[in-house]
Amino acid sequence: MSSSRKPNIVVLGTGGTIAGHGASTVNTAAYACSVRPIEQILIEIPAIALIANVKTEQVLQMGSENFGSAQLLMLRKRIAALLQDDEVDGVVVTHGTDTLDETAYFLHLTLNSVKPVVIVGAMRPPTALSADGPLNLYNAMVLAASPESQAKGILVVANDEIHSARDVVKSSTFKLEAFASPYGPLGYVVEGRPSFYRLPARRHTVNSIWSGSEIHQLPEVGIVYAHGGVSPAAIAAMARSGVSAIIYAATGSGNVAADMVDALRQARAEGIHIVRASRTGSGIVMRNGAQPDDRYDWLAVDDQVPHKARILLMLALTRYTATRELQDVFQAY
Ligand code: GLU
């Protein structure tokens, strides 16, 4: 992109609170989601026209709690096509915040471009007092228009912070500071200027094994959440549902209650991969740490939270079936 022209950015609208509408300015929890068209959202932020030439596409209009594999694959396909176009310098996706971290991670692992792709949402609808969507979206446009954002993987911007799609997790139901990364943000956007302080260390986009692949379908992977008194019946029911793998969101560092071990080993004997993760939200689950994974032929998640480990594992299972190869994926991405 030459510095003498404004970059061309395509904004894909998918719905969420950023496209919401409340009956009054104090409605920050009870309001309609996914109603305002992306074109209208952008018209209300005139500062964006000063930094980029913008095209919009309303690709979905739904709460992200409804997103499944079909929506992820559709978004990947559309964004990949846009990134291949020499006239497109970057892509922004407006998204409900609930599963924004999952979509961002999926795109981080599957898009084959160094061009900026930024996923953005809002915690308050545009009609609310102190709505966060307009500044979040402006910051997303700044990032997508900036050559500094190139080759850093998919970025999530919220509350002035730039997060790597790999690390970011939605971690509050209502605060504007809802997005957090265990290692901190990559940087900030302040007054229309991005500042980066660190880079993602794990493989992504052009260095990911899935970025060059056609993916038409993803296998089913389920998550079972541990708690005091958790019943082995939860594992048996999940196994019967036809999943290829179960991620067990275990307690602490990946501890498994004694009567759950048999149920998980039984599921493994039936050909279902078992992954030990943690419900704590951060930290490492170490292979052969709290449980003998080699002996049981189980996997350990490394540092990923269960719902994002699920995204990685669905992709891993499109290529590999051997435990060793699947474990390598958790250590590399
Ligand atoms: N239903 C919304 C979603 O799409 C609510 C969350 C939000 O956008 O903040 O995820």
PDB file of N, CA and C in Angstrom, residues 166 202 285 287 300-303 312 324 326-333:
ATOM      1  N   ARG A 166      -4.768 -15.388  19.747  1.00  0.00           N
ATOM      2  CA  ARG A 166      -4.419 -16.627  20.441  1.00  0.00           C
ATOM      3  C   ARG A 166      -4.707 -16.539  21.937  1.00  0.00           C
ATOM      4  N   ARG A 202       3.685 -17.970  19.136  1.00  0.00           N
ATOM      5  CA  ARG A 202       3.256 -19.257  18.558  1.00  0.00           C
ATOM      6  C   ARG A 202       2.851 -19.089  17.085  1.00  0.00           C
ATOM      7  N   VAL A 285      -1.406 -26.868  31.866  1.00  0.00           N
ATOM      8  CA  VAL A 285      -1.698 -28.248  32.275  1.00  0.00           C
ATOM      9  C   VAL A 285      -0.600 -29.100  31.651  1.00  0.00           C
ATOM     10  N   ARG A 287       1.701 -32.197  30.521  1.00  0.00           N
ATOM     11  CA  ARG A 287       1.577 -33.610  30.141  1.00  0.00           C
ATOM     12  C   ARG A 287       2.256 -34.491  31.189  1.00  0.00           C
ATOM     13  N   ALA A 300      -2.682 -33.353  26.919  1.00  0.00           N
ATOM     14  CA  ALA A 300      -2.711 -32.241  27.881  1.00  0.00           C
ATOM     15  C   ALA A 300      -2.670 -30.939  27.089  1.00  0.00           C
ATOM     16  N   VAL A 301      -3.371 -29.935  27.597  1.00  0.00           N
ATOM     17  CA  VAL A 301      -3.723 -28.784  26.772  1.00  0.00           C
ATOM     18  C   VAL A 301      -2.626 -27.721  26.658  1.00  0.00           C
ATOM     19  N   ASP A 302      -1.567 -27.821  27.421  1.00  0.00           N
ATOM     20  CA  ASP A 302      -0.599 -26.718  27.565  1.00  0.00           C
ATOM     21  C   ASP A 302      -1.329 -25.558  28.253  1.00  0.00           C
ATOM     22  N   ASP A 303      -1.359 -24.345  27.669  1.00  0.00           N
ATOM     23  CA  ASP A 303      -1.899 -23.194  28.423  1.00  0.00           C
ATOM     24  C   ASP A 303      -3.244 -22.698  27.914  1.00  0.00           C
ATOM     25  N   LEU A 312      -8.735 -25.259  18.421  1.00  0.00           N
ATOM     26  CA  LEU A 312      -7.461 -25.811  17.955  1.00  0.00           C
ATOM     27  C   LEU A 312      -7.579 -27.312  17.682  1.00  0.00           C
ATOM     28  N   ARG A 324       0.457 -38.448  19.617  1.00  0.00           N
ATOM     29  CA  ARG A 324       1.714 -37.689  19.627  1.00  0.00           C
ATOM     30  C   ARG A 324       1.623 -36.453  18.733  1.00  0.00           C
ATOM     31  N   LEU A 326      -1.131 -34.902  17.783  1.00  0.00           N
ATOM     32  CA  LEU A 326      -2.094 -33.961  18.365  1.00  0.00           C
ATOM     33  C   LEU A 326      -1.458 -33.199  19.526  1.00  0.00           C
ATOM     34  N   GLN A 327      -0.650 -33.904  20.325  1.00  0.00           N
ATOM     35  CA  GLN A 327       0.023 -33.222  21.436  1.00  0.00           C
ATOM     36  C   GLN A 327       0.982 -32.150  20.908  1.00  0.00           C
ATOM     37  N   ASP A 328       1.680 -32.474  19.809  1.00  0.00           N
ATOM     38  CA  ASP A 328       2.606 -31.488  19.216  1.00  0.00           C
ATOM     39  C   ASP A 328       1.864 -30.211  18.811  1.00  0.00           C
ATOM     40  N   VAL A 329       0.637 -30.371  18.338  1.00  0.00           N
ATOM     41  CA  VAL A 329      -0.156 -29.201  17.947  1.00  0.00           C
ATOM     42  C   VAL A 329      -0.386 -28.288  19.156  1.00  0.00           C
ATOM     43  N   PHE A 330      -0.722 -28.879  20.299  1.00  0.00           N
ATOM     44  CA  PHE A 330      -0.949 -28.048  21.495  1.00  0.00           C
ATOM     45  C   PHE A 330       0.311 -27.316  21.935  1.00  0.00           C
ATOM     46  N   GLN A 331       1.478 -27.901  21.625  1.00  0.00           N
ATOM     47  CA  GLN A 331       2.724 -27.232  22.037  1.00  0.00           C
ATOM     48  C   GLN A 331       3.166 -26.166  21.018  1.00  0.00           C
ATOM     49  N   ALA A 332       2.641 -26.237  19.782  1.00  0.00           N
ATOM     50  CA  ALA A 332       3.141 -25.346  18.718  1.00  0.00           C
ATOM     51  C   ALA A 332       2.256 -24.131  18.437  1.00  0.00           C
ATOM     52  N   TYR A 333       0.954 -24.221  18.783  1.00  0.00           N
ATOM     53  CA  TYR A 333       0.026 -23.149  18.367  1.00  0.00           C
ATOM     54  C   TYR A 333      -0.519 -22.379  19.568  1.00  0.00           C
TER      55      TYR A 333
END
